Amino acid sequence: MTERKPGKVWGARFAKATDPRAEAFTAAIDIDRRLYKHDIAGSIAHARMLARQGIIPAADAEAIVRGLEEIRQEIDAGRFVFRRELEDVHMNIEAALRQKIGEAADRLHTARSRNDQIATDLRLYLKEAIGDVLGAVRRLQGALVGLAGANREVIMPGYTHFQRAQPVLLAHHLLAYFEMLDRDAGRFRDCLSRADELPLGAGALAGVSYPIDREFVARELGFARIAQNSIDAVSDRDWAVEFQAAAAAAMMHLSRLCEELIIWSSAEFAFIQLDDAFAGGSSIMPQKRNPDVAELARAKSGRVYGNLIGILTLLKGLPLAYGLDLQEDKAGLFDTVDTLLATLDVLAAMLPSLRVNAERMGAAAAESYTLATDLADYLTQRGLPFRQAYEAVGRLVRYAEEQGKALGQLSLEEYRRFSPLFEEDVFGRLDVRAAVEARDVPGGTSPRRVMAALKRARRRLEGQAS
Amino acid sequence: MTERKPGKVWGARFAKATDPRAEAFTAAIDIDRRLYKHDIAGSIAHARMLARQGIIPAADAEAIVRGLEEIRQEIDAGRFVFRRELEDVHMNIEAALRQKIGEAADRLHTARSRNDQIATDLRLYLKEAIGDVLGAVRRLQGALVGLAGANREVIMPGYTHFQRAQPVLLAHHLLAYFEMLDRDAGRFRDCLSRADELPLGAGALAGVSYPIDREFVARELGFARIAQNSIDAVSDRDWAVEFQAAAAAAMMHLSRLCEELIIWSSAEFAFIQLDDAFAGGSSIMPQKRNPDVAELARAKSGRVYGNLIGILTLLKGLPLAYGLDLQEDKAGLFDTVDTLLATLDVLAAMLPSLRVNAERMGAAAAESYTLATDLADYLTQRGLPFRQAYEAVGRLVRYAEEQGKALGQLSLEEYRRFSPLFEEDVFGRLDVRAAVEARDVPGGTSPRRVMAALKRARRRLEGQAS
Amino acid sequence: MTERKPGKVWGARFAKATDPRAEAFTAAIDIDRRLYKHDIAGSIAHARMLARQGIIPAADAEAIVRGLEEIRQEIDAGRFVFRRELEDVHMNIEAALRQKIGEAADRLHTARSRNDQIATDLRLYLKEAIGDVLGAVRRLQGALVGLAGANREVIMPGYTHFQRAQPVLLAHHLLAYFEMLDRDAGRFRDCLSRADELPLGAGALAGVSYPIDREFVARELGFARIAQNSIDAVSDRDWAVEFQAAAAAAMMHLSRLCEELIIWSSAEFAFIQLDDAFAGGSSIMPQKRNPDVAELARAKSGRVYGNLIGILTLLKGLPLAYGLDLQEDKAGLFDTVDTLLATLDVLAAMLPSLRVNAERMGAAAAESYTLATDLADYLTQRGLPFRQAYEAVGRLVRYAEEQGKALGQLSLEEYRRFSPLFEEDVFGRLDVRAAVEARDVPGGTSPRRVMAALKRARRRLEGQAS
Amino acid sequence: MTERKPGKVWGARFAKATDPRAEAFTAAIDIDRRLYKHDIAGSIAHARMLARQGIIPAADAEAIVRGLEEIRQEIDAGRFVFRRELEDVHMNIEAALRQKIGEAADRLHTARSRNDQIATDLRLYLKEAIGDVLGAVRRLQGALVGLAGANREVIMPGYTHFQRAQPVLLAHHLLAYFEMLDRDAGRFRDCLSRADELPLGAGALAGVSYPIDREFVARELGFARIAQNSIDAVSDRDWAVEFQAAAAAAMMHLSRLCEELIIWSSAEFAFIQLDDAFAGGSSIMPQKRNPDVAELARAKSGRVYGNLIGILTLLKGLPLAYGLDLQEDKAGLFDTVDTLLATLDVLAAMLPSLRVNAERMGAAAAESYTLATDLADYLTQRGLPFRQAYEAVGRLVRYAEEQGKALGQLSLEEYRRFSPLFEEDVFGRLDVRAAVEARDVPGGTSPRRVMAALKRARRRLEGQAS
């Protein structure tokens, strides 16, 4: 057995040790240690395959597997010391393995390279992370459905251009976010299925000259298939780009939700009240109850957008195949996963605690001429072409506004000044609930449609959970 | 029939005309006129549905359809004058329709809003654009396959860290890009299927109070399904984000390809020569043959990344539902579609004209100790644990380098100084072609595997074309 | 005189014409034609210098200058036809010059290259653009000062976390934007002074082998100095990055202002009312008065952020010196300049038309316990350590909230339950105006300080205008 | 003295404790603990001022100062335990101070808010960071100057479009980066001087109601001036945007330098060789010597671009004044500072170790018809208009290329086929050194000019160091 003092594997050929400044700059271990479970799982599958194919002795493979499992337990238990001069998680583990089992450890890196190894580790990590994200998305969808269900009668003003537009059900509004999250989940699933291929076996970039069984390794590690081109396999980071893009879209949705929660909890809107358990206070203004969680969640969209730009920039104009540029893929990816999960989870925790001010919402829905469209529809249904109905009501609203009156405060005579088609029954249309019920088309806000949508949403969540 | 002079539809209620500076700032028509075909198609389907459901008279619908088709022909023929004071493509067309068919035109906007109308137009546009992009991706894939097939014997150095690493087939290298483009196509298809739903019927945001048939309109316009939540339907721009993210990834791939083409056509590499038809010249250096196309294509990744950030920024923190912020979705989207299509197309045109310098590539593949890994594998296959084999060869390479000799120039005796396992047959491994053939694993660079990959690629292209 | 048919200058060496697809892809003329004035100015200065230095005959220089001036007039008048096959603005003008003055035109390109020529054109353009931007910033600052001055008595709630925090003067709030714009102006000026150097004379990248006088050209064109390194001079695009970064910061400020205008014009806030001349209407909701301008302005931050990322991406990892990648610097730069100018101008036009609802603002400032900090300060001023005062008032506010009472509705006895330091005079502190006046520190919101700030702001604007 | 158990300061008013998920999500302490020195310095200056103005007793101020200094020492020594339930660095320190000195600590937060406090801390941090960055920029400039000085005779091919264009001095090429870094330093200095104002005294947002002396605090803390508007002071993060934009430009420059170092150390270029102390090895290819440092440095541009987008996104559309969104400003800022400093430093360390292959560079400079421009200039200097000279040489180069000959291998007769102006002395122009010397204009590559530039650069570095 060769004596070897711990240090860089490639030290043999170099005349000099690495400069400590370069070592500190290029060290990956502070970031990639997080991958130890995936690295060990990959190495175990690889060692088993090597033995199975007769490339290394079975006894060595057993020693390797046993040793790696011990190392995993040590790391789990916090008893493992990672060393920066060993560069990365792979070399730290390989060095520890040699300490533990001796020469057999020297056979582990047969027929692979760190290039395909790290790609494998990262895909294993990502698959797990996407599983976590899908769970967290579902929980937030559940919280939205729960809040919608608990407030199914509540009517609020629907807004366009941040102006009150038409009355809608709060539940309908909340379910809009359910739809967004559903698309997010779809994007994460698509990312997962595209990323679900095993790079191992690509070697440094060209494949390896041993009779390996990549399909076996793929099965062991739970990959759907193997990567089809070795050069692509080690230089591809599409899965990181695609995941971060999906995460950016999801954070964008959450930033919209949080913007609304912040606005709704303002004194001027007062549509909701935050529970003290989810509100922040001020260091000098004793009266404050701040929507800290929603603000921070909104802000974190920036971080995730930034990570997306980071990986896209990194990859721009990079020649094939692997280069150390790719080492920079990790910090941003981990940060995005952590940020997204934390944000989804804290919002799912907070939503059920919101108190909805139904009265205030309902009153707001009835003000500001939100029923003007219904009046135009009234005239249209009596035969006036819509554009003319719209104009007549436009003049009517202007008149009412000048008089300082609500639509219900005008007399029939006043109505008739703008169109002779108005009859006594027009006043029946001036009701917020009637307006909501009238929008009884698929996707519309009528209670019947929204209840059906809620049911569909619940079924979808159950379907995914099973 | 009401007299009405052309102008903003909502003028009736306002006491003042729009300030010309505000009008110029908010005018959409210079950008959205491009959607006229989709807008007219949407209006025709809508009008037919309105008549079918008895919401407007059948004769009016017929007049509308006829009028719209005339308008389309006029725009096609360049005989239509768009007017900025009419704000956008919708109002320009509606105004022209009224001029043409009179009062019946006033019924067209029944049971819809510009909010669901523009969302419908844009999705129709995007579906068409994605079809175009998929075709262009396929053509570039075809060009790669063609170039690979025409150079199937050519060996080049595979690079990691931009250093020669191991010999590979040029065809294998080119097929790495085939894989990238294949994932791109997958992302565009996923985007398409997620975007393939009809917003029309969402009205301003709440649905409409007419007995419309959204499924009929969806079928008429070729949508797979209808949007399920009216508030989401008018405020959702996920499809733009997702498309732009997929485009950013694709442009990233193209930037990598172009980087390589630029590098390969340098004097130092001289791996390829650009055809004069695709090279640029200098205004003062008569000798120059510049890779203009590849440089510009590489640069255009920035533009597409920028458009992605543009739409993500726009949507950050936007409360529901529609707001005029969303009008800004178009310029970036159109620019990305145009840029991506132009880049894919010009590269597909250029690739076949490249002249490959096989000799130079082959010579480079044999230099720089690119067979060192094969020597380590040689020792491993003779029983030495890989890590020890690697070290022995590391020392051997360092020795050779110091001697200024290639691996083939060392004697067996010199080899044996580093390991007694070296035998005469080691010299048989010092062959670039042998090294390539040895990597005969799935995804590897051996000619057998690469030819199979080429065949698979061709089949895939044919499958998609049919 | 050599016969030459119009076409690419570098055609002589190439065996083939450029492929039309490559020509279309690389054509710059649709974008860079906008630089014709700067290009001609640069050429005139260059020609004069060449003659002055005896490099070309004086008569030729005169012919060139005359010819170029005619061309400028033709372009001004729209009588010039740009041709795509001539690539760019430089070659279009040079070709026209040759048509016009014959062989003398062939001497114009002596001792320069398109590389230093375009860098010169763009810097001339940028200097002009920054001048325009500084004027527009000043106009918007003027509008803010005008609005502040016209509403100098108005008190509104200051917000933190979008919750009412403490009363402030509206004028004070508006002047916060004045400060932001002032920093923006500073950044543009710094960008200008850093960009203010002449690249011409750098040639293709190495300098030229003629006895040129760069200082003369710099003076002619109004540059502060000449670029010090020819390689840097042709490959530097820092000025574009710096300008776009400054523009991104400015658009960020405007997005914050617009967010507030949008929120303030909501029914719930009703702090301001948009004038009809700056409001948008709805195609189906006759009652709407939408803050279209502010929404669009807010959204356009995305476009400018995107352009910044575009230029940064383009430049990432680009080897020296000039490459055609740099041609892509223009579209984004022009778009940012146009967007920024239009946004600044339309907001400056809109602000004076806003109607401020002083009553509503004042009432809001008095609600929501906004004077709690003043109560804590009251206790502190009576000797209680601040943190204890803060806690006492915290309990007091909680009590008041539970009682559903405002601070002014509690009795002295109730006050004293929370601290014996409360005396009758505490009620004197429960006044919004008193609270505003109390913050009489430099930078604070007291009327005295704000009036001084207004005065300073006006002086600053006058100083800049002179 | 009031009993108070450690916990949130605003706990008094809230009915419930913070939910642990919200607490974990909003906790700042893991990030902002890094500001403890700046926070303590700010608090000390604040306490002194409070006593000086008679706002708190002098004895209390002394106790506070002493206590804070002890706490600083404890943190310095790693003996301080930060607690997440205390939210942030401010509250951790205030709580520890109370433990240490009792009630006097309760007076520290008089007349300030965390809003102006954190803004002050961050500006103090940034000022220090910019100082560090300027030092690191200077060191890298020094390394460039050193490398240039050590290789002042070396000629290399200058490139445009990555094609050999004209010979230049390596020193000239390196000094192009000196210029870039000089502009970077200018931007950082401008950022510093714009950021150099004290926010403290702005309170929560409105100023404070105590007779504070902001100028005194500014002097104590070394700020050039005080912020002029309290609302702006607490909501402004321009300095973070500006710093990150300057950092993005700097990292862009470094990415260009690194791209060149990577390319130059390829086998094909072999212009430089990395020292083993700064090269990386491969885990399976014993022959590799990878430019790890340069690759990673190039990649890190993505991270810094991302952080810039992060802060811009965060600020987009944020209403005034402070909101918890702003808490997200820190992670990205710290990461950018760390990344930039580490990258500047490691490159400054690496540059001196590069071995330049002068022979290879010189040979490359002489190939590829790099003297064609000189031939055109030769003809021009003999009276031929440049454009015609250019064309003649274009045809000459094409002929030489077809013959497979270098320019020096053609006979005079062959030259004369393209222009009768060619004389025997043309061969004197076919010399790389002559070509370099000919570019003797300000900013040009002639040795005389480059030596002068080197001298200027050294002087500038010395000037800055003093």
Tab-separated table of N, CA and C in Angstrom, chain B residues 245-325:
chain	number	residue	atom	x	y	z
B	245	ALA	N	-37.851	32.497	-20.593
B	245	ALA	CA	-36.845	31.703	-19.882
B	245	ALA	C	-36.333	30.585	-20.788
B	246	ALA	N	-37.245	29.951	-21.516
B	246	ALA	CA	-36.818	28.897	-22.442
B	246	ALA	C	-35.940	29.496	-23.541
B	247	ALA	N	-36.300	30.678	-23.988
B	247	ALA	CA	-35.506	31.343	-25.023
B	247	ALA	C	-34.130	31.727	-24.486
B	248	ALA	N	-34.079	32.159	-23.232
B	248	ALA	CA	-32.785	32.515	-22.634
B	248	ALA	C	-31.878	31.289	-22.577
B	249	ALA	N	-32.440	30.149	-22.199
B	249	ALA	CA	-31.644	28.924	-22.156
B	249	ALA	C	-31.166	28.565	-23.568
B	250	ALA	N	-32.047	28.700	-24.534
B	250	ALA	CA	-31.662	28.375	-25.912
B	250	ALA	C	-30.568	29.314	-26.407
B	251	MET	N	-30.718	30.597	-26.132
B	251	MET	CA	-29.695	31.557	-26.560
B	251	MET	C	-28.381	31.296	-25.831
B	252	MET	N	-28.474	30.851	-24.607
B	252	MET	CA	-27.267	30.471	-23.874
B	252	MET	C	-26.560	29.334	-24.610
B	253	HIS	N	-27.312	28.346	-25.028
B	253	HIS	CA	-26.712	27.251	-25.795
B	253	HIS	C	-26.058	27.764	-27.070
B	254	LEU	N	-26.768	28.637	-27.758
B	254	LEU	CA	-26.219	29.154	-29.009
B	254	LEU	C	-24.971	29.990	-28.743
B	255	SER	N	-24.965	30.689	-27.602
B	255	SER	CA	-23.760	31.482	-27.285
B	255	SER	C	-22.560	30.567	-27.055
B	256	ARG	N	-22.812	29.397	-26.524
B	256	ARG	CA	-21.715	28.447	-26.317
B	256	ARG	C	-21.225	27.907	-27.657
B	257	LEU	N	-22.168	27.547	-28.504
B	257	LEU	CA	-21.799	27.074	-29.840
B	257	LEU	C	-21.010	28.140	-30.585
B	258	CYS	N	-21.495	29.369	-30.527
B	258	CYS	CA	-20.833	30.450	-31.271
B	258	CYS	C	-19.452	30.742	-30.698
B	259	GLU	N	-19.343	30.701	-29.387
B	259	GLU	CA	-18.025	30.864	-28.769
B	259	GLU	C	-17.055	29.843	-29.359
B	260	GLU	N	-17.509	28.641	-29.514
B	260	GLU	CA	-16.619	27.610	-30.050
B	260	GLU	C	-16.307	27.870	-31.523
B	261	LEU	N	-17.305	28.277	-32.270
B	261	LEU	CA	-17.048	28.565	-33.684
B	261	LEU	C	-16.041	29.701	-33.822
B	262	ILE	N	-16.168	30.696	-32.986
B	262	ILE	CA	-15.238	31.828	-33.020
B	262	ILE	C	-13.834	31.361	-32.674
B	263	ILE	N	-13.747	30.596	-31.601
B	263	ILE	CA	-12.431	30.110	-31.174
B	263	ILE	C	-11.830	29.191	-32.242
B	264	TRP	N	-12.653	28.313	-32.780
B	264	TRP	CA	-12.166	27.363	-33.760
B	264	TRP	C	-11.712	28.028	-35.055
B	265	SER	N	-12.275	29.183	-35.329
B	265	SER	CA	-11.843	29.837	-36.568
B	265	SER	C	-10.699	30.827	-36.328
B	266	SER	N	-10.166	30.855	-35.117
B	266	SER	CA	-8.983	31.691	-34.871
B	266	SER	C	-7.785	31.063	-35.562
B	267	ALA	N	-6.773	31.880	-35.777
B	267	ALA	CA	-5.553	31.359	-36.401
B	267	ALA	C	-4.900	30.306	-35.528
B	268	GLU	N	-5.019	30.476	-34.214
B	268	GLU	CA	-4.333	29.567	-33.312
B	268	GLU	C	-4.968	28.187	-33.332
B	269	PHE	N	-6.271	28.130	-33.398
B	269	PHE	CA	-6.948	26.835	-33.474
B	269	PHE	C	-6.985	26.360	-34.922
B	270	ALA	N	-7.542	27.209	-35.780
B	270	ALA	CA	-7.661	26.849	-37.203
B	270	ALA	C	-8.325	25.496	-37.393
B	271	PHE	N	-9.322	25.207	-36.578
B	271	PHE	CA	-10.054	23.950	-36.702
B	271	PHE	C	-11.066	24.023	-37.838
B	272	ILE	N	-11.579	25.223	-38.067
B	272	ILE	CA	-12.571	25.390	-39.130
B	272	ILE	C	-12.247	26.661	-39.890
B	273	GLN	N	-12.813	26.736	-41.090
B	273	GLN	CA	-12.729	27.994	-41.828
B	273	GLN	C	-14.135	28.408	-42.221
B	274	LEU	N	-14.414	29.670	-41.977
B	274	LEU	CA	-15.714	30.212	-42.356
B	274	LEU	C	-15.748	30.414	-43.856
B	275	ASP	N	-16.868	30.155	-44.433
B	275	ASP	CA	-17.053	30.483	-45.830
B	275	ASP	C	-17.153	32.008	-45.981
B	276	ASP	N	-16.617	32.517	-47.088
B	276	ASP	CA	-16.685	33.970	-47.307
B	276	ASP	C	-18.116	34.493	-47.212
B	277	ALA	N	-19.064	33.658	-47.603
B	277	ALA	CA	-20.451	34.114	-47.594
B	277	ALA	C	-20.968	34.373	-46.189
B	278	PHE	N	-20.262	33.855	-45.207
B	278	PHE	CA	-20.704	34.049	-43.816
B	278	PHE	C	-19.650	34.749	-42.960
B	279	ALA	N	-18.636	35.311	-43.614
B	279	ALA	CA	-17.596	36.008	-42.874
B	279	ALA	C	-17.723	37.505	-43.116
B	280	GLY	N	-17.189	38.259	-42.187
B	280	GLY	CA	-17.193	39.705	-42.344
B	280	GLY	C	-15.788	40.200	-42.603
B	281	GLY	N	-15.687	41.377	-43.182
B	281	GLY	CA	-14.378	41.955	-43.435
B	281	GLY	C	-14.157	43.157	-42.551
B	282	SER	N	-12.999	43.735	-42.689
B	282	SER	CA	-12.625	44.893	-41.900
B	282	SER	C	-12.625	46.127	-42.785
B	283	SER	N	-12.843	47.279	-42.181
B	283	SER	CA	-12.793	48.506	-42.983
B	283	SER	C	-11.372	48.979	-43.215
B	284	ILE	N	-10.401	48.438	-42.456
B	284	ILE	CA	-9.027	48.857	-42.727
B	284	ILE	C	-8.011	47.731	-42.805
B	285	MET	N	-8.369	46.536	-42.311
B	285	MET	CA	-7.394	45.455	-42.360
B	285	MET	C	-7.807	44.479	-43.440
B	286	PRO	N	-7.129	44.543	-44.577
B	286	PRO	CA	-7.605	43.788	-45.737
B	286	PRO	C	-7.560	42.276	-45.529
B	287	GLN	N	-6.791	41.808	-44.556
B	287	GLN	CA	-6.634	40.366	-44.406
B	287	GLN	C	-7.730	39.698	-43.595
B	288	LYS	N	-8.611	40.473	-42.983
B	288	LYS	CA	-9.509	39.900	-41.985
B	288	LYS	C	-10.655	39.080	-42.569
B	289	ARG	N	-10.975	38.000	-41.864
B	289	ARG	CA	-12.159	37.194	-42.190
B	289	ARG	C	-12.839	36.921	-40.850
B	290	ASN	N	-13.788	37.771	-40.534
B	290	ASN	CA	-14.309	37.799	-39.178
B	290	ASN	C	-15.562	36.952	-38.991
B	291	PRO	N	-15.656	36.302	-37.855
B	291	PRO	CA	-16.841	35.474	-37.569
B	291	PRO	C	-18.005	36.330	-37.079
B	292	ASP	N	-18.373	37.297	-37.904
B	292	ASP	CA	-19.392	38.270	-37.509
B	292	ASP	C	-20.684	37.635	-37.020
B	293	VAL	N	-21.146	36.661	-37.780
B	293	VAL	CA	-22.441	36.050	-37.445
B	293	VAL	C	-22.386	35.422	-36.055
B	294	ALA	N	-21.330	34.669	-35.814
B	294	ALA	CA	-21.226	33.985	-34.514
B	294	ALA	C	-21.070	34.987	-33.380
B	295	GLU	N	-20.323	36.055	-33.625
B	295	GLU	CA	-20.153	37.058	-32.567
B	295	GLU	C	-21.474	37.725	-32.227
B	296	LEU	N	-22.187	38.098	-33.258
B	296	LEU	CA	-23.449	38.782	-33.015
B	296	LEU	C	-24.445	37.844	-32.343
B	297	ALA	N	-24.452	36.602	-32.782
B	297	ALA	CA	-25.359	35.621	-32.182
B	297	ALA	C	-25.022	35.433	-30.706
B	298	ARG	N	-23.735	35.366	-30.409
B	298	ARG	CA	-23.312	35.236	-29.014
B	298	ARG	C	-23.787	36.430	-28.196
B	299	ALA	N	-23.625	37.605	-28.763
B	299	ALA	CA	-24.009	38.823	-28.046
B	299	ALA	C	-25.506	38.887	-27.787
B	300	LYS	N	-26.271	38.354	-28.719
B	300	LYS	CA	-27.721	38.503	-28.597
B	300	LYS	C	-28.301	37.708	-27.420
B	301	SER	N	-27.516	36.838	-26.837
B	301	SER	CA	-27.963	36.225	-25.586
B	301	SER	C	-28.278	37.309	-24.555
B	302	GLY	N	-27.492	38.379	-24.555
B	302	GLY	CA	-27.704	39.457	-23.589
B	302	GLY	C	-29.066	40.093	-23.749
B	303	ARG	N	-29.435	40.307	-24.974
B	303	ARG	CA	-30.733	40.907	-25.274
B	303	ARG	C	-31.879	40.044	-24.758
B	304	VAL	N	-31.749	38.754	-24.947
B	304	VAL	CA	-32.823	37.848	-24.542
B	304	VAL	C	-32.830	37.666	-23.021
B	305	TYR	N	-31.665	37.583	-22.409
B	305	TYR	CA	-31.626	37.581	-20.937
B	305	TYR	C	-32.312	38.857	-20.420
B	306	GLY	N	-31.996	39.960	-21.061
B	306	GLY	CA	-32.559	41.237	-20.629
B	306	GLY	C	-34.073	41.249	-20.734
B	307	ASN	N	-34.589	40.706	-21.816
B	307	ASN	CA	-36.048	40.664	-21.951
B	307	ASN	C	-36.687	39.795	-20.867
B	308	LEU	N	-36.008	38.731	-20.506
B	308	LEU	CA	-36.514	37.875	-19.422
B	308	LEU	C	-36.578	38.668	-18.119
B	309	ILE	N	-35.504	39.374	-17.813
B	309	ILE	CA	-35.505	40.180	-16.589
B	309	ILE	C	-36.566	41.277	-16.682
B	310	GLY	N	-36.761	41.790	-17.872
B	310	GLY	CA	-37.780	42.817	-18.074
B	310	GLY	C	-39.161	42.342	-17.656
B	311	ILE	N	-39.566	41.187	-18.134
B	311	ILE	CA	-40.924	40.721	-17.813
B	311	ILE	C	-41.017	40.307	-16.346
B	312	LEU	N	-39.954	39.714	-15.822
B	312	LEU	CA	-39.994	39.330	-14.396
B	312	LEU	C	-40.087	40.562	-13.501
B	313	THR	N	-39.351	41.601	-13.855
B	313	THR	CA	-39.385	42.833	-13.065
B	313	THR	C	-40.769	43.464	-13.123
B	314	LEU	N	-41.290	43.549	-14.342
B	314	LEU	CA	-42.618	44.118	-14.552
B	314	LEU	C	-43.654	43.463	-13.646
B	315	LEU	N	-43.574	42.142	-13.540
B	315	LEU	CA	-44.613	41.404	-12.815
B	315	LEU	C	-44.386	41.389	-11.307
B	316	LYS	N	-43.159	41.698	-10.897
B	316	LYS	CA	-42.860	41.648	-9.459
B	316	LYS	C	-43.803	42.561	-8.670
B	317	GLY	N	-44.469	41.974	-7.707
B	317	GLY	CA	-45.264	42.767	-6.778
B	317	GLY	C	-46.481	43.437	-7.378
B	318	LEU	N	-46.972	42.932	-8.504
B	318	LEU	CA	-48.137	43.549	-9.139
B	318	LEU	C	-49.420	42.991	-8.537
B	319	PRO	N	-50.276	43.839	-7.986
B	319	PRO	CA	-51.543	43.314	-7.469
B	319	PRO	C	-52.458	42.885	-8.616
B	320	LEU	N	-53.396	42.024	-8.323
B	320	LEU	CA	-54.349	41.562	-9.337
B	320	LEU	C	-55.368	42.657	-9.599
B	321	ALA	N	-56.088	42.666	-10.687
B	321	ALA	CA	-55.929	41.751	-11.812
B	321	ALA	C	-55.191	42.526	-12.911
B	322	TYR	N	-55.801	42.840	-14.007
B	322	TYR	CA	-55.129	43.547	-15.074
B	322	TYR	C	-54.724	44.971	-14.651
B	323	GLY	N	-53.545	45.382	-15.103
B	323	GLY	CA	-53.115	46.773	-14.970
B	323	GLY	C	-52.354	47.145	-16.226
B	324	LEU	N	-52.159	48.435	-16.450
B	324	LEU	CA	-51.511	48.805	-17.705
B	324	LEU	C	-50.038	48.407	-17.729
B	325	ASP	N	-49.490	48.103	-16.570
B	325	ASP	CA	-48.154	47.505	-16.542
B	325	ASP	C	-48.067	46.386	-17.578
